[in-house]
Amino acid sequence: MDDLLKKIAEIKEMIISAINASKDENDIRAVKENLLSKKSEFSALGRYFRELSVEERIEFGQALNVAKEDIANRLSEKEKALLEALAEKKLKKERLDVTLPGYRYEDGGINPLLEVQDEILSIFVSMGYEVYEGPDIESDYYNFERMNIPFDHPAREMQDSFYLDKTTLMRSHTSPAQARMMDMKKGEPFRVVCPGKCFRRDDDDAMHSHQFMQIEGLVIDRGISLADLKGTLELFLKKLFGEKREIRLRGSYFPFTEPSVEVDISCAECGGKGCSICKNTGFIEVLGAGMVHPNVLKMGGYDPNVYSGFAFGVGLDRIAMLKYGISDIRDLYTNDHRFVKQFKKGRF
Ligand code: PHE
């Protein structure tokens, strides 16, 4: 009997040490399959019952049960420990260090072109103008014909643009928005400003870009005169560049205005004395303007004997460069963060 008890103890020790040595669930499975299955040495102990007396069977059975229980306890403890270790390992791997600094998003700035656009629009909105944006892709009809620039007109040469097909192009100025407004207003008086992108075949250098921005202005009513144009532009330019600026009108030519003028402001850099910015003239050209040509009025459905109007076109790039002291027009379009964020406020 003692031999049998010893055998139980030995087998149990062997199984428990195998359990203790298990490093993962595979080891545990191997223990279950090899040492605890029906064919295992441990299960085979049952065969001794037959050879024992009733009392011995009780003692042997109890010893066997105790051993079984010990093994089962050890096994479940080990399984639990392994699971916990596994969870711990996973947690460590997935650890999130909440003390790490996050990504820093730097504040940008508004592109100076848009800033200038906003400023100019709000000046005109405060004077009762509405805002209308025409399309960037324009028909030959609106871009040229309706602006009194027929097919063979030499003024087309200065405004060569990118054509999508024979009669569709990237608009070369915002003026076609004038004609579109007249069509929409159907003979009623109005005042409007039309901002937007324009495109022309041009050199790309510090002062020229194939893409640029304009704001078109148009007022149509009874009795509008050149004095209204001058007064409006003076007010506008002084609001934009400061009260000290003087304005100057020079005679010019545009097919869609008659008479036409080029408008200059006194140079902010030298105050009119002459410097490199104003090329020693004391003045800087900032926009083109004029009284709406009778042909343009007629094509738009307005009787030139009853209605008159003025129009102007401001190049925003020029204004932004002057206002912020920017020397290369291309900087306005590359959208380099380091450039853009400098212009949170203008110089004037
Ligand atoms: N459309 C003209 C240009 O782009 C500017 C302009 C607009 C001139 C309105 C007069 C009146 O050069």
Tab-separated table of C-alpha atoms and ligand atoms in Angstrom:
chain	number	residue	atom	x	y	z
A	1	MET	CA	0.000	0.000	0.000
A	2	ASP	CA	2.778	2.357	0.923
A	3	ASP	CA	4.296	1.744	-2.459
A	4	LEU	CA	1.068	2.729	-4.117
A	5	LEU	CA	0.782	5.935	-2.091
A	6	LYS	CA	4.343	6.742	-2.961
A	7	LYS	CA	3.578	6.159	-6.624
A	8	ILE	CA	0.624	8.548	-6.428
A	9	ALA	CA	2.841	11.143	-4.786
A	10	GLU	CA	5.546	10.711	-7.413
A	11	ILE	CA	3.211	11.010	-10.343
A	12	LYS	CA	1.527	14.004	-8.746
A	13	GLU	CA	4.885	15.702	-8.185
A	14	MET	CA	5.854	15.032	-11.765
A	15	ILE	CA	2.582	16.534	-13.050
A	16	ILE	CA	2.732	19.534	-10.761
A	17	SER	CA	6.297	20.321	-11.724
A	18	ALA	CA	5.270	20.086	-15.395
A	19	ILE	CA	2.451	22.514	-14.638
A	20	ASN	CA	4.838	24.825	-12.814
A	21	ALA	CA	7.252	24.736	-15.703
A	22	SER	CA	4.541	25.704	-18.218
A	23	LYS	CA	5.210	29.030	-19.843
A	24	ASP	CA	2.105	29.466	-21.940
A	25	GLU	CA	-1.199	27.912	-22.957
A	26	ASN	CA	0.538	25.489	-25.323
A	27	ASP	CA	2.519	24.016	-22.439
A	28	ILE	CA	-0.668	23.734	-20.412
A	29	ARG	CA	-2.423	21.994	-23.269
A	30	ALA	CA	0.513	19.559	-23.535
A	31	VAL	CA	0.242	18.778	-19.812
A	32	LYS	CA	-3.469	18.094	-20.177
A	33	GLU	CA	-3.018	15.924	-23.254
A	34	ASN	CA	0.024	13.968	-22.122
A	35	LEU	CA	-0.204	13.738	-18.351
A	36	LEU	CA	-3.909	13.990	-17.571
A	37	SER	CA	-5.641	12.232	-20.456
A	38	LYS	CA	-7.382	8.853	-20.109
A	39	LYS	CA	-4.264	7.147	-21.363
A	40	SER	CA	-1.917	8.891	-18.973
A	41	GLU	CA	0.047	7.316	-16.213
A	42	PHE	CA	-2.098	9.145	-13.699
A	43	SER	CA	-5.377	7.751	-15.047
A	44	ALA	CA	-3.795	4.319	-15.173
A	45	LEU	CA	-3.482	4.365	-11.393
A	46	GLY	CA	-7.136	3.371	-11.269
A	47	ARG	CA	-6.273	-0.113	-12.365
A	48	TYR	CA	-4.870	-0.887	-8.869
A	49	PHE	CA	-8.315	-0.817	-7.309
A	50	ARG	CA	-8.964	-4.331	-8.399
A	51	GLU	CA	-5.953	-5.623	-6.453
A	52	LEU	CA	-6.868	-3.936	-3.174
A	53	SER	CA	-8.991	-4.859	-0.151
A	54	VAL	CA	-12.031	-2.759	0.726
A	55	GLU	CA	-10.140	-0.736	3.404
A	56	GLU	CA	-7.182	-0.274	1.153
A	57	ARG	CA	-9.464	0.897	-1.635
A	58	ILE	CA	-10.827	3.627	0.628
A	59	GLU	CA	-7.364	4.827	1.564
A	60	PHE	CA	-6.103	4.575	-1.994
A	61	GLY	CA	-9.194	6.297	-3.368
A	62	GLN	CA	-8.885	9.150	-0.913
A	63	ALA	CA	-5.211	9.634	-1.701
A	64	LEU	CA	-6.029	9.603	-5.378
A	65	ASN	CA	-8.789	12.184	-4.901
A	66	VAL	CA	-6.538	14.469	-2.886
A	67	ALA	CA	-3.914	14.225	-5.590
A	68	LYS	CA	-6.517	14.976	-8.284
A	69	GLU	CA	-7.722	17.976	-6.402
A	70	ASP	CA	-4.183	19.279	-5.829
A	71	ILE	CA	-3.446	18.923	-9.507
A	72	ALA	CA	-6.710	20.607	-10.523
A	73	ASN	CA	-6.067	23.499	-8.125
A	74	ARG	CA	-2.528	23.964	-9.318
A	75	LEU	CA	-3.670	23.790	-12.904
A	76	SER	CA	-6.333	26.472	-12.534
A	77	GLU	CA	-3.985	28.720	-10.542
A	78	LYS	CA	-1.384	28.377	-13.242
A	79	GLU	CA	-3.873	29.059	-16.029
A	80	LYS	CA	-5.092	32.160	-14.231
A	81	ALA	CA	-1.524	33.407	-13.694
A	82	LEU	CA	-0.670	32.824	-17.337
A	83	LEU	CA	-3.754	34.731	-18.499
A	84	GLU	CA	-2.932	37.628	-16.200
A	85	ALA	CA	0.657	37.727	-17.437
A	86	LEU	CA	-0.579	37.728	-20.999
A	87	ALA	CA	-2.970	40.613	-20.322
A	88	GLU	CA	-0.198	42.520	-18.569
A	89	LYS	CA	2.130	42.016	-21.509
A	90	LYS	CA	-0.537	43.230	-23.931
A	91	LEU	CA	-1.256	46.263	-21.809
A	92	LYS	CA	2.417	47.165	-21.663
A	93	LYS	CA	2.666	46.890	-25.422
A	94	GLU	CA	-0.377	49.060	-25.997
A	95	ARG	CA	0.508	51.613	-23.416
A	96	LEU	CA	-0.386	55.175	-24.271
A	97	ASP	CA	1.839	57.827	-22.799
A	98	VAL	CA	-0.605	60.590	-22.084
A	99	THR	CA	2.213	62.854	-20.949
A	100	LEU	CA	3.712	62.968	-24.469
A	101	PRO	CA	3.175	66.389	-26.035
A	102	GLY	CA	0.530	66.364	-28.819
A	103	TYR	CA	0.945	67.532	-32.380
A	104	ARG	CA	1.271	71.251	-32.596
A	105	TYR	CA	-0.847	73.004	-35.187
A	106	GLU	CA	0.485	76.436	-35.858
A	107	ASP	CA	-1.893	79.244	-36.537
A	108	GLY	CA	-1.691	80.359	-40.138
A	109	GLY	CA	-2.722	83.715	-41.466
A	110	ILE	CA	-5.186	84.832	-44.052
A	111	ASN	CA	-3.600	85.199	-47.468
A	112	PRO	CA	-2.970	88.940	-47.969
A	113	LEU	CA	-4.983	88.810	-51.199
A	114	LEU	CA	-8.073	87.669	-49.365
A	115	GLU	CA	-7.468	90.116	-46.577
A	116	VAL	CA	-7.315	92.981	-49.073
A	117	GLN	CA	-10.356	91.588	-50.883
A	118	ASP	CA	-12.350	91.510	-47.634
A	119	GLU	CA	-11.302	95.007	-46.745
A	120	ILE	CA	-12.239	96.451	-50.141
A	121	LEU	CA	-15.552	94.605	-50.283
A	122	SER	CA	-16.544	95.861	-46.858
A	123	ILE	CA	-15.724	99.448	-47.836
A	124	PHE	CA	-18.063	99.153	-50.829
A	125	VAL	CA	-20.726	97.208	-48.966
A	126	SER	CA	-20.773	100.086	-46.449
A	127	MET	CA	-21.550	102.358	-49.411
A	128	GLY	CA	-24.537	100.249	-50.416
A	129	TYR	CA	-22.942	98.044	-53.063
A	130	GLU	CA	-23.944	94.428	-53.488
A	131	VAL	CA	-21.395	91.676	-54.155
A	132	TYR	CA	-21.551	89.338	-57.134
A	133	GLU	CA	-18.976	86.768	-58.228
A	134	GLY	CA	-19.013	85.857	-61.895
A	135	PRO	CA	-17.601	82.586	-63.195
A	136	ASP	CA	-13.833	82.037	-63.640
A	137	ILE	CA	-14.498	80.215	-66.903
A	138	GLU	CA	-16.135	82.701	-69.220
A	139	SER	CA	-17.490	82.824	-72.734
A	140	ASP	CA	-15.871	84.919	-75.438
A	141	TYR	CA	-19.218	86.687	-75.606
A	142	TYR	CA	-19.155	88.041	-72.043
A	143	ASN	CA	-15.393	88.411	-71.714
A	144	PHE	CA	-14.977	90.407	-74.948
A	145	GLU	CA	-18.057	91.030	-77.114
A	146	ARG	CA	-20.167	92.468	-74.333
A	147	MET	CA	-17.224	94.570	-73.229
A	148	ASN	CA	-17.206	96.245	-76.611
A	149	ILE	CA	-14.152	94.264	-77.735
A	150	PRO	CA	-15.195	92.616	-81.016
A	151	PHE	CA	-13.373	89.691	-82.548
A	152	ASP	CA	-10.848	91.727	-84.530
A	153	HIS	CA	-10.247	94.393	-81.876
A	154	PRO	CA	-6.551	95.028	-81.091
A	155	ALA	CA	-7.345	95.251	-77.349
A	156	ARG	CA	-7.735	91.465	-77.383
A	157	GLU	CA	-4.038	91.109	-77.819
A	158	MET	CA	-3.296	92.521	-74.375
A	159	GLN	CA	-5.706	90.056	-72.850
A	160	ASP	CA	-4.687	86.788	-74.374
A	161	SER	CA	-5.754	84.034	-72.041
A	162	PHE	CA	-6.138	80.284	-71.736
A	163	TYR	CA	-8.851	78.923	-73.993
A	164	LEU	CA	-10.774	75.769	-73.163
A	165	ASP	CA	-12.223	75.732	-76.647
A	166	LYS	CA	-12.734	78.329	-79.378
A	167	THR	CA	-15.323	80.316	-77.448
A	168	THR	CA	-14.575	79.523	-73.802
A	169	LEU	CA	-11.672	80.897	-71.830
A	170	MET	CA	-10.362	81.567	-68.356
A	171	ARG	CA	-11.623	85.115	-67.964
A	172	SER	CA	-8.972	87.730	-68.591
A	173	HIS	CA	-10.619	90.329	-66.320
A	174	THR	CA	-13.602	90.635	-63.974
A	175	SER	CA	-15.369	93.007	-66.400
A	176	PRO	CA	-17.630	90.291	-67.889
A	177	ALA	CA	-19.335	90.245	-64.474
A	178	GLN	CA	-20.557	93.769	-65.405
A	179	ALA	CA	-22.491	92.385	-68.369
A	180	ARG	CA	-23.835	89.460	-66.356
A	181	MET	CA	-25.100	91.881	-63.688
A	182	MET	CA	-26.802	94.055	-66.302
A	183	ASP	CA	-28.525	90.950	-67.691
A	184	MET	CA	-29.726	90.030	-64.218
A	185	LYS	CA	-30.921	93.540	-63.309
A	186	LYS	CA	-33.003	93.906	-66.489
A	187	GLY	CA	-32.833	97.679	-66.784
A	188	GLU	CA	-32.962	98.517	-63.055
A	189	PRO	CA	-30.299	100.796	-61.505
A	190	PHE	CA	-27.748	99.076	-59.237
A	191	ARG	CA	-24.283	99.215	-57.743
A	192	VAL	CA	-22.112	96.132	-57.442
A	193	VAL	CA	-18.596	94.926	-56.700
A	194	CYS	CA	-17.409	91.678	-58.292
A	195	PRO	CA	-14.269	90.052	-56.876
A	196	GLY	CA	-12.456	87.130	-58.433
A	197	LYS	CA	-9.584	85.431	-60.164
A	198	CYS	CA	-8.402	86.462	-63.615
A	199	PHE	CA	-6.003	84.814	-66.020
A	200	ARG	CA	-3.761	86.113	-68.765
A	201	ARG	CA	-0.900	84.758	-70.759
A	202	ASP	CA	1.994	86.539	-69.139
A	203	ASP	CA	5.561	86.204	-67.992
A	204	ASP	CA	5.867	84.786	-64.520
A	205	ASP	CA	8.260	87.061	-62.699
A	206	ALA	CA	8.292	89.184	-59.543
A	207	MET	CA	5.713	91.605	-60.970
A	208	HIS	CA	3.678	89.362	-63.311
A	209	SER	CA	1.648	86.243	-62.830
A	210	HIS	CA	-0.577	84.254	-65.196
A	211	GLN	CA	-3.181	84.329	-62.447
A	212	PHE	CA	-4.196	87.404	-60.498
A	213	MET	CA	-7.165	88.902	-58.729
A	214	GLN	CA	-9.397	91.870	-59.400
A	215	ILE	CA	-12.430	93.578	-57.993
A	216	GLU	CA	-14.735	95.079	-60.560
A	217	GLY	CA	-17.056	97.900	-59.607
A	218	LEU	CA	-20.113	99.047	-61.526
A	219	VAL	CA	-22.746	101.666	-60.795
A	220	ILE	CA	-25.640	102.317	-63.172
A	221	ASP	CA	-28.302	104.900	-62.524
A	222	ARG	CA	-29.739	108.115	-63.926
A	223	GLY	CA	-27.336	111.043	-63.831
A	224	ILE	CA	-24.146	109.244	-62.826
A	225	SER	CA	-21.130	111.392	-63.755
A	226	LEU	CA	-17.363	111.315	-63.739
A	227	ALA	CA	-17.503	113.372	-60.529
A	228	ASP	CA	-19.313	110.453	-58.853
A	229	LEU	CA	-16.563	108.133	-60.034
A	230	LYS	CA	-13.842	110.409	-58.753
A	231	GLY	CA	-15.524	110.992	-55.382
A	232	THR	CA	-16.174	107.284	-54.889
A	233	LEU	CA	-12.625	106.264	-55.756
A	234	GLU	CA	-11.122	108.975	-53.589
A	235	LEU	CA	-13.171	107.853	-50.603
A	236	PHE	CA	-12.322	104.220	-51.287
A	237	LEU	CA	-8.576	104.735	-51.735
A	238	LYS	CA	-8.274	106.959	-48.675
A	239	LYS	CA	-10.076	104.352	-46.574
A	240	LEU	CA	-7.755	101.690	-47.893
A	241	PHE	CA	-4.416	103.516	-47.862
A	242	GLY	CA	-4.958	106.319	-45.351
A	243	GLU	CA	-6.358	109.867	-45.363
A	244	LYS	CA	-3.032	111.379	-46.421
A	245	ARG	CA	-3.048	109.760	-49.848
A	246	GLU	CA	-3.913	111.913	-52.803
A	247	ILE	CA	-5.437	110.546	-55.942
A	248	ARG	CA	-4.783	111.481	-59.536
A	249	LEU	CA	-6.761	110.625	-62.651
A	250	ARG	CA	-4.956	110.294	-65.973
A	251	GLY	CA	-6.688	109.909	-69.291
A	252	SER	CA	-6.494	106.361	-70.633
A	253	TYR	CA	-8.255	103.940	-72.937
A	254	PHE	CA	-10.466	100.924	-72.363
A	255	PRO	CA	-12.901	99.750	-75.036
A	256	PHE	CA	-15.725	99.447	-72.492
A	257	THR	CA	-15.454	102.893	-70.887
A	258	GLU	CA	-15.588	106.391	-72.367
A	259	PRO	CA	-13.915	108.483	-71.143
A	260	SER	CA	-11.402	106.140	-69.489
A	261	VAL	CA	-8.953	106.929	-66.744
A	262	GLU	CA	-6.026	105.401	-64.963
A	263	VAL	CA	-6.081	106.164	-61.244
A	264	ASP	CA	-2.914	106.762	-59.224
A	265	ILE	CA	-2.390	107.332	-55.505
A	266	SER	CA	0.444	109.342	-53.994
A	267	CYS	CA	3.264	107.041	-52.931
A	268	ALA	CA	3.006	105.961	-49.306
A	269	GLU	CA	6.698	105.223	-49.138
A	270	CYS	CA	7.999	108.706	-49.967
A	271	GLY	CA	4.805	110.733	-49.542
A	272	GLY	CA	4.969	111.906	-53.161
A	273	LYS	CA	8.598	113.059	-53.239
A	274	GLY	CA	9.743	110.225	-55.462
A	275	CYS	CA	11.476	106.944	-54.585
A	276	SER	CA	12.256	103.536	-56.057
A	277	ILE	CA	8.776	102.199	-55.239
A	278	CYS	CA	7.016	104.896	-57.304
A	279	LYS	CA	9.845	104.990	-59.837
A	280	ASN	CA	10.491	108.626	-58.872
A	281	THR	CA	7.077	109.801	-60.031
A	282	GLY	CA	5.562	110.257	-56.566
A	283	PHE	CA	2.487	108.322	-57.694
A	284	ILE	CA	1.553	104.681	-58.082
A	285	GLU	CA	-1.031	103.389	-60.514
A	286	VAL	CA	-3.679	101.349	-58.716
A	287	LEU	CA	-6.674	100.925	-60.986
A	288	GLY	CA	-8.407	101.486	-64.291
A	289	ALA	CA	-11.824	103.125	-64.527
A	290	GLY	CA	-14.190	105.175	-66.640
A	291	MET	CA	-17.744	105.970	-67.598
A	292	VAL	CA	-19.557	102.929	-68.976
A	293	HIS	CA	-19.418	103.009	-72.777
A	294	PRO	CA	-22.842	103.596	-74.428
A	295	ASN	CA	-22.414	100.385	-76.450
A	296	VAL	CA	-21.942	98.394	-73.235
A	297	LEU	CA	-25.050	99.984	-71.733
A	298	LYS	CA	-27.052	99.257	-74.875
A	299	MET	CA	-25.952	95.615	-75.058
A	300	GLY	CA	-26.922	95.296	-71.374
A	301	GLY	CA	-30.422	96.612	-72.031
A	302	TYR	CA	-29.912	100.141	-70.644
A	303	ASP	CA	-30.782	103.207	-72.730
A	304	PRO	CA	-27.640	105.406	-72.744
A	305	ASN	CA	-29.852	108.475	-73.138
A	306	VAL	CA	-31.511	107.737	-69.801
A	307	TYR	CA	-28.888	105.848	-67.842
A	308	SER	CA	-25.193	106.365	-67.300
A	309	GLY	CA	-22.713	104.602	-65.108
A	310	PHE	CA	-19.139	104.251	-64.027
A	311	ALA	CA	-16.959	101.188	-63.751
A	312	PHE	CA	-13.587	100.427	-62.283
A	313	GLY	CA	-11.253	97.467	-61.998
A	314	VAL	CA	-8.774	97.130	-59.142
A	315	GLY	CA	-5.927	94.651	-59.252
A	316	LEU	CA	-5.731	93.091	-55.805
A	317	ASP	CA	-2.224	91.744	-56.201
A	318	ARG	CA	-0.818	95.223	-56.728
A	319	ILE	CA	-2.764	96.584	-53.769
A	320	ALA	CA	-1.698	93.738	-51.484
A	321	MET	CA	1.936	94.164	-52.518
A	322	LEU	CA	1.794	97.898	-51.829
A	323	LYS	CA	-0.107	97.555	-48.614
A	324	TYR	CA	2.061	94.823	-47.122
A	325	GLY	CA	5.402	95.644	-48.753
A	326	ILE	CA	5.563	92.372	-50.698
A	327	SER	CA	8.174	92.363	-53.427
A	328	ASP	CA	7.363	89.186	-55.363
A	329	ILE	CA	3.843	88.541	-56.684
A	330	ARG	CA	4.502	84.788	-56.785
A	331	ASP	CA	4.662	84.682	-52.997
A	332	LEU	CA	0.934	85.414	-53.019
A	333	TYR	CA	0.209	82.106	-54.764
A	334	THR	CA	2.682	79.597	-53.351
A	335	ASN	CA	0.807	79.678	-50.032
A	336	ASP	CA	3.944	79.061	-48.031
A	337	HIS	CA	2.959	79.007	-44.398
A	338	ARG	CA	6.020	81.035	-43.369
A	339	PHE	CA	5.010	83.756	-45.802
A	340	VAL	CA	1.290	83.828	-45.179
A	341	LYS	CA	1.447	83.928	-41.400
A	342	GLN	CA	3.379	87.207	-41.433
A	343	PHE	CA	0.413	89.158	-42.679
A	344	LYS	CA	-2.010	89.189	-39.840
A	345	LYS	CA	-2.195	92.960	-40.128
A	346	GLY	CA	-1.420	95.393	-42.904
A	347	ARG	CA	1.057	98.262	-42.778
A	348	PHE	CA	-1.485	101.075	-42.912
B	1	PHE	N1	-10.938	95.351	-67.126
B	1	PHE	C1	-9.839	96.282	-67.085
B	1	PHE	C2	-8.533	95.499	-67.048
B	1	PHE	O1	-8.548	94.378	-66.613
B	1	PHE	C3	-9.926	97.206	-65.908
B	1	PHE	C4	-11.113	98.135	-65.970
B	1	PHE	C5	-12.307	97.770	-65.398
B	1	PHE	C6	-11.017	99.371	-66.561
B	1	PHE	C7	-13.401	98.622	-65.431
B	1	PHE	C8	-12.072	100.227	-66.635
B	1	PHE	C9	-13.264	99.861	-66.054
B	1	PHE	O2	-7.494	95.979	-67.407
